[in-house]
mmCIF file of C-alpha atoms in Angstrom:
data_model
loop_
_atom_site.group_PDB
_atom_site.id
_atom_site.type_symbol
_atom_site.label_atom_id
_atom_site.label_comp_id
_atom_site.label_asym_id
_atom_site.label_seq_id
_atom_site.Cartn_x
_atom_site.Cartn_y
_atom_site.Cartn_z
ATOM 1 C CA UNK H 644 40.603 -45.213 -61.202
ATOM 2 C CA UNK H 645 39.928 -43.617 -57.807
ATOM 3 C CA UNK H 646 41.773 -43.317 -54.676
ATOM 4 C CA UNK H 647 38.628 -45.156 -53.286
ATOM 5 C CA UNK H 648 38.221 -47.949 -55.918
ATOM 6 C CA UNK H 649 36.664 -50.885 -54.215
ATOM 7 C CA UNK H 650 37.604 -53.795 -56.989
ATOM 8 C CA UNK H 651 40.925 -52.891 -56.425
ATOM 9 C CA UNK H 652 41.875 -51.218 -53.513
ATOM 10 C CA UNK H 653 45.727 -52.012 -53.619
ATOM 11 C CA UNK H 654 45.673 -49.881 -57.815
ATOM 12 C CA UNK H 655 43.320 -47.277 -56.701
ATOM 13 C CA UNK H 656 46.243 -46.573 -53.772
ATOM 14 C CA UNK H 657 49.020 -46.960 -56.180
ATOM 15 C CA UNK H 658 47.218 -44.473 -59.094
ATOM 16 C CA UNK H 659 46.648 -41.974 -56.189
ATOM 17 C CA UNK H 660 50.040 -41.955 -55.387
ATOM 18 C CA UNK H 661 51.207 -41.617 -58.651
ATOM 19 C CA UNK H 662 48.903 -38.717 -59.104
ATOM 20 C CA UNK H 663 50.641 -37.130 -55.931
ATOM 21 C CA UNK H 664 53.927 -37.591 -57.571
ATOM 22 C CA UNK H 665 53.305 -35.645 -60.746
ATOM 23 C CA UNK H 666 51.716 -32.925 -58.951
ATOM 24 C CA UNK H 667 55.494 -32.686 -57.044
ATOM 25 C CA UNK H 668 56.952 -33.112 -60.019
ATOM 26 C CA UNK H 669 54.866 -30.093 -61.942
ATOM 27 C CA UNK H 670 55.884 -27.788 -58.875
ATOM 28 C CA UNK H 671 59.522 -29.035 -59.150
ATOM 29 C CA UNK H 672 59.850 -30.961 -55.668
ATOM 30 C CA UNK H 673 62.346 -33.331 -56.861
ATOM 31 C CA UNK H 674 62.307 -35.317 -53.244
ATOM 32 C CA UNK H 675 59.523 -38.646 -53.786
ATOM 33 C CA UNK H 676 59.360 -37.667 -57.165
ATOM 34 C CA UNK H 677 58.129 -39.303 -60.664
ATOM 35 C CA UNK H 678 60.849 -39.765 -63.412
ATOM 36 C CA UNK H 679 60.580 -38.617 -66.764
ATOM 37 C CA UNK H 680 60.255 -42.430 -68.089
ATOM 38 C CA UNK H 681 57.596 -43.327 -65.802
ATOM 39 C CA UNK H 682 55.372 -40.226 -67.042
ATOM 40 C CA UNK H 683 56.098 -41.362 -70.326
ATOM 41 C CA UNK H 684 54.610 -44.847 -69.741
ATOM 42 C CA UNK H 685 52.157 -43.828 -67.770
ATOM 43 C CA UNK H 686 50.809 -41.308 -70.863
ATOM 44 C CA UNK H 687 51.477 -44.037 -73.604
ATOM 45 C CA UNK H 688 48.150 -45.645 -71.763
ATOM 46 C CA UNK H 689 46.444 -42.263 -71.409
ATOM 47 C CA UNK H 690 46.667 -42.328 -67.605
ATOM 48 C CA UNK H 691 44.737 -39.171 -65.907
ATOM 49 C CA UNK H 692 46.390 -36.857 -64.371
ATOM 50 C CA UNK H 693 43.763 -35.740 -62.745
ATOM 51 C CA UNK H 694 40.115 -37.178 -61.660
ATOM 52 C CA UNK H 695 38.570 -33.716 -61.725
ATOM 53 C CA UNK H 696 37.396 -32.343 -65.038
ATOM 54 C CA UNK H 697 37.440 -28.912 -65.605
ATOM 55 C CA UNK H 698 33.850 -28.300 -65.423
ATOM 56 C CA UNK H 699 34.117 -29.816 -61.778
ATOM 57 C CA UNK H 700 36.729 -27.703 -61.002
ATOM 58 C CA UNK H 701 35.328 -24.617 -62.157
ATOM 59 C CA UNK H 702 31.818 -25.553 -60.352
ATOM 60 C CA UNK H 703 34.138 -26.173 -56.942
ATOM 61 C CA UNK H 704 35.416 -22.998 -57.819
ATOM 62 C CA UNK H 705 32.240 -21.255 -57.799
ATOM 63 C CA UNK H 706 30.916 -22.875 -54.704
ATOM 64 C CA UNK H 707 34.768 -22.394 -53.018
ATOM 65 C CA UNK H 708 33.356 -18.212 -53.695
ATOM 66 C CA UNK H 709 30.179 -18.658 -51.990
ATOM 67 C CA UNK H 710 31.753 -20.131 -48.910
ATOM 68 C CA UNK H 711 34.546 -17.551 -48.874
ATOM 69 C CA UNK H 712 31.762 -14.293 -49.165
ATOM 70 C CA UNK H 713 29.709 -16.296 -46.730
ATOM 71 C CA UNK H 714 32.267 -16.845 -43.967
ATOM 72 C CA UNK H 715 34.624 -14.656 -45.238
ATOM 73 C CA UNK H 716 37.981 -17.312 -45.711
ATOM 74 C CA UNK H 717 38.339 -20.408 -47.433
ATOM 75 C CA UNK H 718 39.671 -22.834 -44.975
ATOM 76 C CA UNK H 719 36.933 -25.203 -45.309
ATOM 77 C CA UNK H 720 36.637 -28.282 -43.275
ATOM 78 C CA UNK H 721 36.502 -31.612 -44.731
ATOM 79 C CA UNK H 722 33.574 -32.252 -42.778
ATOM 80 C CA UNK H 723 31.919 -29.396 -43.861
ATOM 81 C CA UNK H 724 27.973 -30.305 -43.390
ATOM 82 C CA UNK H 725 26.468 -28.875 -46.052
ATOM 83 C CA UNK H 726 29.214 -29.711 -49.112
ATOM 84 C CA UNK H 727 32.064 -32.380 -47.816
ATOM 85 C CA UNK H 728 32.811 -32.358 -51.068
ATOM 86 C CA UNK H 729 34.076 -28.793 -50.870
ATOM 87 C CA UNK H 730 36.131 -29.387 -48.338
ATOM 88 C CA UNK H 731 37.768 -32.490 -50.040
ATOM 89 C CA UNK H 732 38.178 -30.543 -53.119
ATOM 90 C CA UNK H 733 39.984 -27.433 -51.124
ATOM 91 C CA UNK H 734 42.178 -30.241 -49.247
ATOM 92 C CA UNK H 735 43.255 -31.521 -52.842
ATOM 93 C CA UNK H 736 44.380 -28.158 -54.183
#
């Protein structure tokens, strides 16, 4: 389920913030956090962690590279014209 999910907007909002949790929780912000239990339940149903697979990563990656030797940072806008999708993906990370 995505952030955007338009069946459901109300569980698309809820999995996203889940996801947000257990990204604080992996880099050990214990403030808004995700308990131990709730991981666990949310796993027993093979909830994703993450929306991205790694081949989508990677290919962000790759075009995150080509942005950076073209304009020489990486602080691309979300609004970016020719990839917003970059720039949501370098938001996210």
């Amino acid at each position: 389920v995505s952030r955007k999910f338009t069946r459901n907007q109300a569980l698309g909002h809820w999995v996203d913030k889940q996801r947000m949790k257990y990204k604080r929780w992996q880099n050990d912000n214990t403030s808004y956090c995700i308990t131990k239990e709730q991981i666990r339940l949310l796993e027993s149903i093979r909830f994703e962690w993450s929306i991205y697979s790694s081949s989508s990563w990677s290919e962000r990656y790759v075009e995150l590279l080509r942005y950076v030797k073209e304009f020489g940072n990486a602080r691309v806008s979300q609004q970016f014209a020719r990839s917003p999708a970059l720039g949501q993906w370098v938001d996210k990370q």
